[in-house]
CSV table of C-alpha atoms and ligand atoms in Angstrom, one decimal:
chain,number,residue,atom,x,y,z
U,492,UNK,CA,68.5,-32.7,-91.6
U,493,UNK,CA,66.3,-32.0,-95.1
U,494,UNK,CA,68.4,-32.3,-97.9
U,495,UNK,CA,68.7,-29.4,-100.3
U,496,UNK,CA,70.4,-27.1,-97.4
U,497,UNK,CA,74.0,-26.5,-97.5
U,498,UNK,CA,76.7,-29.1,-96.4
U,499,UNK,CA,77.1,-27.0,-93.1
U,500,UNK,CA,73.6,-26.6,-92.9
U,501,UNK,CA,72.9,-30.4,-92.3
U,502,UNK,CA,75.9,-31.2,-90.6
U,503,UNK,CA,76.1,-27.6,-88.1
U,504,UNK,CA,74.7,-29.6,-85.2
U,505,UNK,CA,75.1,-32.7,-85.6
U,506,UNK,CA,76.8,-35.3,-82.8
U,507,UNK,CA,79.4,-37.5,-84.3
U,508,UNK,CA,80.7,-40.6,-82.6
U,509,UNK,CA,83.3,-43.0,-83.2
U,510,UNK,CA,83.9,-45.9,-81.7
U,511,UNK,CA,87.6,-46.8,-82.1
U,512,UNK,CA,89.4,-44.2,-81.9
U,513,UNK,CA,92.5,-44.7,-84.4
U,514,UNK,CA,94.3,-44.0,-87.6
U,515,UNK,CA,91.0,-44.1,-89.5
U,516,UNK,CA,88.7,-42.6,-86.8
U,517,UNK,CA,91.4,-39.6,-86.5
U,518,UNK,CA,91.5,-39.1,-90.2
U,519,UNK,CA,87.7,-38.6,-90.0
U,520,UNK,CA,87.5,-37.0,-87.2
U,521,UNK,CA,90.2,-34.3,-88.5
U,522,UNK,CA,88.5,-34.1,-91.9
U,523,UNK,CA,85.0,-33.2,-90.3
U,524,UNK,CA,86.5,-30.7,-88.0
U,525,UNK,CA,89.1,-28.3,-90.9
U,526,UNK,CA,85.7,-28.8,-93.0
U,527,UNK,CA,84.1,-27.1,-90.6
U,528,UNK,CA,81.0,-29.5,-91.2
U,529,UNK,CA,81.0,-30.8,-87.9
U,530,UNK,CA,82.2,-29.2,-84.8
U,531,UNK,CA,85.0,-30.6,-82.6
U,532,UNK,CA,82.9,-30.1,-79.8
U,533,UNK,CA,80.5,-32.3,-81.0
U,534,UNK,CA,82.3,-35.3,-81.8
U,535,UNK,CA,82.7,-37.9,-78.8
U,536,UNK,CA,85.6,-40.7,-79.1
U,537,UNK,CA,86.1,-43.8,-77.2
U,538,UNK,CA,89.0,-46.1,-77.1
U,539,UNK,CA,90.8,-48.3,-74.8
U,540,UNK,CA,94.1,-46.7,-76.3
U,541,UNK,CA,94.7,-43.6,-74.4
U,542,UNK,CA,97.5,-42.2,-77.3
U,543,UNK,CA,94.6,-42.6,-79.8
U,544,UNK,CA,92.2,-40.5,-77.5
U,545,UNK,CA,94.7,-37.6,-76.8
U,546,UNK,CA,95.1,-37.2,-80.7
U,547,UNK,CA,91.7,-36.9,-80.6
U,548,UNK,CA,91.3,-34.4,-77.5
U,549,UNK,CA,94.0,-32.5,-79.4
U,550,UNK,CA,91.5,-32.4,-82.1
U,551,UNK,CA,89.2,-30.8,-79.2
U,552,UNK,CA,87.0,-33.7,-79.4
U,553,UNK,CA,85.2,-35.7,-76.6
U,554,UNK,CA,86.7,-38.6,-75.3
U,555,UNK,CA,86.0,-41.5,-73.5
U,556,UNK,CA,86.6,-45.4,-72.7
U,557,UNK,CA,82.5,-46.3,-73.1
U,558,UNK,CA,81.3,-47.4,-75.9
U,559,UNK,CA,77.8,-46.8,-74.6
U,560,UNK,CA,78.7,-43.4,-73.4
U,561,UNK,CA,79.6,-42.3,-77.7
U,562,UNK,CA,76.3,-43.8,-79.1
U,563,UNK,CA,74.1,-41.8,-75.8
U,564,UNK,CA,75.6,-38.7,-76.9
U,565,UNK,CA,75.8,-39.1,-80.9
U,566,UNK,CA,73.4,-39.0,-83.5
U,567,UNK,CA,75.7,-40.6,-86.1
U,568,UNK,CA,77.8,-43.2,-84.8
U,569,UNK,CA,81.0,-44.5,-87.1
U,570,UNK,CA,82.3,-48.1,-86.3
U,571,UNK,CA,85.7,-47.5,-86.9
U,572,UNK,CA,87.2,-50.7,-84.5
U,573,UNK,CA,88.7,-53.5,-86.6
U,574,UNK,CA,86.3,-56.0,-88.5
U,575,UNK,CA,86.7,-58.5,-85.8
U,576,UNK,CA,86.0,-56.2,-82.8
U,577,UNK,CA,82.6,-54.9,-85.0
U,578,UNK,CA,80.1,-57.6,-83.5
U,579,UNK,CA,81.1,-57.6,-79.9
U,580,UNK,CA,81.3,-53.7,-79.9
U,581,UNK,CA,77.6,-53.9,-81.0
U,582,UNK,CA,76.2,-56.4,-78.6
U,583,UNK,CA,77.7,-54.0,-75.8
U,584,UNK,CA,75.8,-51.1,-77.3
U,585,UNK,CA,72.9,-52.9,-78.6
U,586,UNK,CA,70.7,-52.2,-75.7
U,587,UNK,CA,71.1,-48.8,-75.2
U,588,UNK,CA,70.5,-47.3,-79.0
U,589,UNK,CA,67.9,-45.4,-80.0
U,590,UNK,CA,65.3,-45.6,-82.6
U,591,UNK,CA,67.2,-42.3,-84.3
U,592,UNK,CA,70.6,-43.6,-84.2
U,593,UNK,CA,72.6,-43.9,-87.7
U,594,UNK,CA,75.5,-46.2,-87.6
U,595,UNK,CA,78.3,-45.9,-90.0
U,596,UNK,CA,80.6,-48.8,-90.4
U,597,UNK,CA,83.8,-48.1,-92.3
U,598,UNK,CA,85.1,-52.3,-91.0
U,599,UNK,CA,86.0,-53.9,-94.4
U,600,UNK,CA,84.5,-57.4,-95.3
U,601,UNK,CA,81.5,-56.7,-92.4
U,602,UNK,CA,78.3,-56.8,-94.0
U,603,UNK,CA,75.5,-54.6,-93.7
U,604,UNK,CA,73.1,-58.2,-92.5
U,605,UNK,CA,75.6,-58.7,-89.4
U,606,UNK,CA,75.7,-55.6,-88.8
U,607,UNK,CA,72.2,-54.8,-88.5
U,608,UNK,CA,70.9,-58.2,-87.3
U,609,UNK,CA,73.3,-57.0,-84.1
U,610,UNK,CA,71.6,-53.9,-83.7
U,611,UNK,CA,67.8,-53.2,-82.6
U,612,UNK,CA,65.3,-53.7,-85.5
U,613,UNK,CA,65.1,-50.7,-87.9
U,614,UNK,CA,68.1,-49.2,-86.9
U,615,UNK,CA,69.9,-47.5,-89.8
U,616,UNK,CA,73.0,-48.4,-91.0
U,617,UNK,CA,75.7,-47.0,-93.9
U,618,UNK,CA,78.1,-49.1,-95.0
U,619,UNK,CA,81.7,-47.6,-96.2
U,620,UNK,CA,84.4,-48.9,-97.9
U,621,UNK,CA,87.5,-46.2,-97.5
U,622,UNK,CA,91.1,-46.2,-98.6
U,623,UNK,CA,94.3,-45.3,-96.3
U,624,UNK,CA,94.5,-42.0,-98.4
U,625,UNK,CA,92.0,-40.8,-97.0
U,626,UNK,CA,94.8,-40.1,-94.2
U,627,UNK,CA,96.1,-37.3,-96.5
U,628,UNK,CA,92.4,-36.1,-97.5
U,629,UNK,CA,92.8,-38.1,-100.2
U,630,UNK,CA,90.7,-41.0,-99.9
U,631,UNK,CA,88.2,-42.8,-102.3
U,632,UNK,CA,85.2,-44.4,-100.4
U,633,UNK,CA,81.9,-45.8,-101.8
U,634,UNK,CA,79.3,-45.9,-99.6
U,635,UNK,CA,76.2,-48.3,-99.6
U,636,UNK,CA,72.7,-47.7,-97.7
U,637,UNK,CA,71.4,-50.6,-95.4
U,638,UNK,CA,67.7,-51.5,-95.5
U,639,UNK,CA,66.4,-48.7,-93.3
U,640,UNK,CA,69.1,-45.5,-94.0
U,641,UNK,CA,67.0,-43.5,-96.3
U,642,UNK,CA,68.9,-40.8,-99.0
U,643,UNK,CA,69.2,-37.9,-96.3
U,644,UNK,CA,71.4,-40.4,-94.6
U,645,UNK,CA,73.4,-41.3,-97.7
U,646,UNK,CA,73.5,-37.7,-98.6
U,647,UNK,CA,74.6,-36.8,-95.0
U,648,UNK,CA,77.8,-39.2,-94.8
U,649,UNK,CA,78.8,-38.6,-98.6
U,650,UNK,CA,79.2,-34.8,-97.2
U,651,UNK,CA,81.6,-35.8,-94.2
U,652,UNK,CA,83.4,-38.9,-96.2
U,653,UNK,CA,84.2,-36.0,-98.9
U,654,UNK,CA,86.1,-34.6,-96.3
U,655,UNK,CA,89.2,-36.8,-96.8
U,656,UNK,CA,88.3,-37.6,-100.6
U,657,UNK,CA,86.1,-38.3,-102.5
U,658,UNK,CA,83.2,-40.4,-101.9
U,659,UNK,CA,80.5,-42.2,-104.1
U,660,UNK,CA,77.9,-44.4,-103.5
U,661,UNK,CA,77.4,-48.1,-105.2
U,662,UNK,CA,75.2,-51.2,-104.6
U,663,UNK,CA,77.0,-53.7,-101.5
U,664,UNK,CA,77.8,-55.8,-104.2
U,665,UNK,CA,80.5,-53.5,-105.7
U,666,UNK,CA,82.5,-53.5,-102.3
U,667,UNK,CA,84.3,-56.5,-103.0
U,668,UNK,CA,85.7,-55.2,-106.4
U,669,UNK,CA,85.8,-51.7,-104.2
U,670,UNK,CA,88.5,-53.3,-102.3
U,671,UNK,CA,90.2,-54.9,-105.0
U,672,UNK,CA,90.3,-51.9,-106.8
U,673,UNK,CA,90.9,-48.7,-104.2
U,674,UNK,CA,90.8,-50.3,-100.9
U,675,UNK,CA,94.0,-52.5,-101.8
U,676,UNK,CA,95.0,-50.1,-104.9
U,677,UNK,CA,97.1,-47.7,-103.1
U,678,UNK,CA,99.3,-50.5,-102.5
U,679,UNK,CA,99.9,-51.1,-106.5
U,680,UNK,CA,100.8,-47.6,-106.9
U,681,UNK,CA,103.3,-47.7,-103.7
U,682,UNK,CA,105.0,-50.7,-105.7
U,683,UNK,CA,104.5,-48.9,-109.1
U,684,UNK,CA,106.2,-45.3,-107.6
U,685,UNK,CA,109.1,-47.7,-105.5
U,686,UNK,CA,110.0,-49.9,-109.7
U,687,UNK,CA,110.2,-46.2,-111.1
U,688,UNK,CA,112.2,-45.0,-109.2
U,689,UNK,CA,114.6,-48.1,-108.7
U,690,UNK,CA,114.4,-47.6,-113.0
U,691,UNK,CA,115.6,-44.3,-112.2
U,692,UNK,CA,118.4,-45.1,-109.5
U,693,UNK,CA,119.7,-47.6,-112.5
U,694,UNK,CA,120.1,-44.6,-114.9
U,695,UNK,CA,122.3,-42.4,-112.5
U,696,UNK,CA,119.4,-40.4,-110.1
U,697,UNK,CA,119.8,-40.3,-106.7
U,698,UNK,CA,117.2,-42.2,-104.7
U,699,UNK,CA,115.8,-39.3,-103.3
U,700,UNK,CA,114.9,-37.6,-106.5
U,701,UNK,CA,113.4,-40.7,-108.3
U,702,UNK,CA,111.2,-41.6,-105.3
U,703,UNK,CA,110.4,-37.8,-105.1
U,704,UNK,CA,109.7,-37.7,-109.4
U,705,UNK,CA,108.2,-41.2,-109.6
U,706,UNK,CA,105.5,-40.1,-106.6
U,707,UNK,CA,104.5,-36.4,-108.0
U,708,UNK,CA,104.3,-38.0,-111.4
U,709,UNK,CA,101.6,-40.7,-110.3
U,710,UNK,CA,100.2,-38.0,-108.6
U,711,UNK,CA,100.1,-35.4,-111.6
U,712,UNK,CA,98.7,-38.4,-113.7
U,713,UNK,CA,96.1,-39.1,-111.6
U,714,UNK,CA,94.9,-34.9,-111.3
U,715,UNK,CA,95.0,-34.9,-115.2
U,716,UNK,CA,92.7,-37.9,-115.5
U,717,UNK,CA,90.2,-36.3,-112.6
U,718,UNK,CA,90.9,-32.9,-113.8
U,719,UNK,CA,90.3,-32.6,-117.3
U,720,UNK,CA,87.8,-35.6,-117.7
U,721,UNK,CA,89.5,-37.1,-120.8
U,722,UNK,CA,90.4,-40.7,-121.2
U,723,UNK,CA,93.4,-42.0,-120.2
U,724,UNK,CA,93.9,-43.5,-123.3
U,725,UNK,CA,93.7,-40.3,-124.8
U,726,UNK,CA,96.0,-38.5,-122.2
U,727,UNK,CA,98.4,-41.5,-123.3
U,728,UNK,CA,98.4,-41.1,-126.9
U,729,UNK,CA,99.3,-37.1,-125.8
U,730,UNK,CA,102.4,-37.8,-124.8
U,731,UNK,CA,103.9,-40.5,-127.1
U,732,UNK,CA,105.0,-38.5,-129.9
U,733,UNK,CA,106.0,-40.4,-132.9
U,734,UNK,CA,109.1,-42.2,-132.8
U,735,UNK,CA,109.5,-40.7,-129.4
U,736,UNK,CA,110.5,-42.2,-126.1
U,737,UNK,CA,107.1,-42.1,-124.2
U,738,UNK,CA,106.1,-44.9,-126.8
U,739,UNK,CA,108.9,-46.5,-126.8
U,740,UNK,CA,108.6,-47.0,-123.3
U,741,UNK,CA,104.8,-48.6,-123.7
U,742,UNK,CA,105.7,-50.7,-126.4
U,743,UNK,CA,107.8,-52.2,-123.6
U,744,UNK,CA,105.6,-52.3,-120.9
U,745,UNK,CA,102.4,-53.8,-123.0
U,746,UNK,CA,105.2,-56.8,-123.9
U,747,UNK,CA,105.5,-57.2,-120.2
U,748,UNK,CA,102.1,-57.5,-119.8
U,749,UNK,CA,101.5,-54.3,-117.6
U,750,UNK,CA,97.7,-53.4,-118.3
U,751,UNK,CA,97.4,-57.8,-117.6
U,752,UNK,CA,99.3,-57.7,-114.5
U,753,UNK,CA,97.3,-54.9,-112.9
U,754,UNK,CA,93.9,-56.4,-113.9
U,755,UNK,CA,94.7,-59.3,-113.1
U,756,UNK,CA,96.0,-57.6,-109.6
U,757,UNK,CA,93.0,-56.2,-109.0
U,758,UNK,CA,90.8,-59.2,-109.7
U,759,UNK,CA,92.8,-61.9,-107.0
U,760,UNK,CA,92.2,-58.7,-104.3
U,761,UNK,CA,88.5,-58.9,-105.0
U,762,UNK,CA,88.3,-62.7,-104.9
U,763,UNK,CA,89.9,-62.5,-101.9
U,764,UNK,CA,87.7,-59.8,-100.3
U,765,UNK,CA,84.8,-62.1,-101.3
U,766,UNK,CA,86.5,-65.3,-99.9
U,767,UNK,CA,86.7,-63.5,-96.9
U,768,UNK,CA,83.5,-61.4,-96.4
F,2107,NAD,P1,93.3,-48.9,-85.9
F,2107,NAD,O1,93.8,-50.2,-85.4
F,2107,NAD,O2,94.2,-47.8,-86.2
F,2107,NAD,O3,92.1,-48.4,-85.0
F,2107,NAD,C1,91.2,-49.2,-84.3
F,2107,NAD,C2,91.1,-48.7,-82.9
F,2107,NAD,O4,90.1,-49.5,-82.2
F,2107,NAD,C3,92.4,-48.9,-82.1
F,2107,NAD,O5,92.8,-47.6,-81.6
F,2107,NAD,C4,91.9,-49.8,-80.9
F,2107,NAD,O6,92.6,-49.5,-79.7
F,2107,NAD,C5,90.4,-49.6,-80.9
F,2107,NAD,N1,89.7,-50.6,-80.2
F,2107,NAD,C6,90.0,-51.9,-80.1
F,2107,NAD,N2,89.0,-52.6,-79.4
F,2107,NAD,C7,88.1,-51.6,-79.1
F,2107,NAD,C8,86.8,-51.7,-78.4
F,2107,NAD,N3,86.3,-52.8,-77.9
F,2107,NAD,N4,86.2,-50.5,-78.2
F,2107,NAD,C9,86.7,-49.3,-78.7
F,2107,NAD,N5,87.8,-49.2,-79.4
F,2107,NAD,C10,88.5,-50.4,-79.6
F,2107,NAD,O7,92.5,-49.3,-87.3
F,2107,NAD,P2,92.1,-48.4,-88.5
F,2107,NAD,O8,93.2,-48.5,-89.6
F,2107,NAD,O9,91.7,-47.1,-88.0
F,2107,NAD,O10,90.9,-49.2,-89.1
F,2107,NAD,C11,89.6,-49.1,-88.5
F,2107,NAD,C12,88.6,-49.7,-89.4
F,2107,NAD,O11,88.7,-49.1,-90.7
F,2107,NAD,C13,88.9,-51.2,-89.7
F,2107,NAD,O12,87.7,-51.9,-89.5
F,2107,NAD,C14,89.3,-51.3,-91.1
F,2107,NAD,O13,88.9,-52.5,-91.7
F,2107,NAD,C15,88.7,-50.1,-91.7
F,2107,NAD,N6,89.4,-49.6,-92.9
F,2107,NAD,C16,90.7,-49.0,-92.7
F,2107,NAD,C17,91.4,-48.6,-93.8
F,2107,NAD,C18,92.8,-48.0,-93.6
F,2107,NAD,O14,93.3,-47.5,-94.6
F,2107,NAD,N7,93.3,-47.9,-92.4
F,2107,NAD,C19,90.9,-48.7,-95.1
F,2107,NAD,C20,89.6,-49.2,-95.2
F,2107,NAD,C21,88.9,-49.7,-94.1
């Protein structure tokens, strides 16, 4: 796996595991396979949910009920069980890991200490925080490297996580304001898209069109502000023309305290993260 060769290069033969085998580890699992960076045959799945694993045999994957059996057979192995279910799945596979084994935990709030003081000294370990996006390949996850993973490792899981988004990688001490922000920020949009479209419904639209314009215009927001790199504020002042209705409209929402509301949104969410970690 040296870095400088292709995505498919350093993914073409790689054994991919996950442990847990549902909506997350499918989202992967699906993104990895229409990539093409990792081949179906090559990923193994276990669960004790046998729905979970036929999605995945659908995917033409490997399935299974041991946990042991998915970190033999894998060189990368994704955690992808809930947070709570993290240590006693690694105790149960402690003992059989080897010493070229990456683990990949995607369990919010579980840090990268538990998880390695779990596992066999030296063992390395990525940490990543996703988003449920990521379900419709459009994900934002930031990724941090435990105390062994070395930048072929980070490079390597930055290449499948781009799969179903984007991916970036930040110190563990963003992940707590990660979650505030994009792990819990699809949420604020979801209530943003459901008030503009009830604002809508109040000036005469049928439902189904405002829910349908107040999602593809978050959407189309968001592409401008990736796509074209300008600032938002400047994407903003583009559409209020003078005297206009656009600025109308924010001259309302900054007396209702909108850009307040969602900062102060996204700071409770990483207090709580924190509280909870
Ligand atoms: P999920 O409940 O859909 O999947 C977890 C799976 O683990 C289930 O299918 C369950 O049957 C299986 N499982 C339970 N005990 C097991 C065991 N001992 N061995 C093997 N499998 C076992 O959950 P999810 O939404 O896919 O979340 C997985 C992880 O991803 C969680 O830790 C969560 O914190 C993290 N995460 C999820 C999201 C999201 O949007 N869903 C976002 C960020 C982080």
């Amino acid at each position: 796996m040296a870095t400088g060769l292709s995505k498919s290069a350093i993914t073409e033969n790689i054994m991919v595991g996950f442990i847990g085998a549902g909506r997350m580890a499918q989202a992967m699992a699906k993104g990895f396979i229409s990539s093409g960076l990792v081949r179906a045959g090559n990923i193994t799945a276990s669960d004790n949910n046998q729905q979970c694993l036929q999605i995945l045999q659908d995917l033409g994957a490997n399935t299974t009920r041991k946990n042991q059996e998915v970190v033999t057979k894998s060189d990368l192995v994704v955690l992808a069980v809930k947070p709570h279910i993290v240590q006693p799945v690694l105790r149960e596979v402690a003992p059989i890991v080897k010493s070229d084994t990456l683990f990949v935990s995607i369990a919010a709030g579980v840090t990268i200490e538990s998880i390695e003081s779990n596992l066999p000294a030296g063992t390395r370990v990525v940490r990543v925080m996703p988003n449920t996006p990521a379900l419709v390949s459009a994900g934002a996850s930031v990724l941090t490297k435990g105390t062994t993973a070395s930048d072929t490792d980070s490079e390597l899981v930055k290449a499948l996580l781009s799969s179903i988004g984007i991916c970036e990688e930040g110190s563990e001490s963003y992940l707590d304001a990660v979650t505030g922000l994009s792990g819990s920020g699809p949420a604020y949009a979801f209530v943003a898209i459901e008030a503009m479209a009830d604002g809508g419904v109040k000036q005469g639209l049928p439902r189904e069109l405002a829910l349908k314009l107040a999602a593809q215009t978050l959407l189309g927001a968001a592409k401008m502000v990736l796509e074209t790199g300008k600032h938002p504020g400047q994407l903003k002042d583009e559409v209020c023309s003078p005297g206009g209705t656009t600025i109308e409209a924010i001259a309302s929402l900054e007396k209702s305290g909108f850009r307040g509301a969602l900062i102060d949104a996204v700071e409770v969410a990483t207090l709580r993260a924190h509280a909870l970690g």
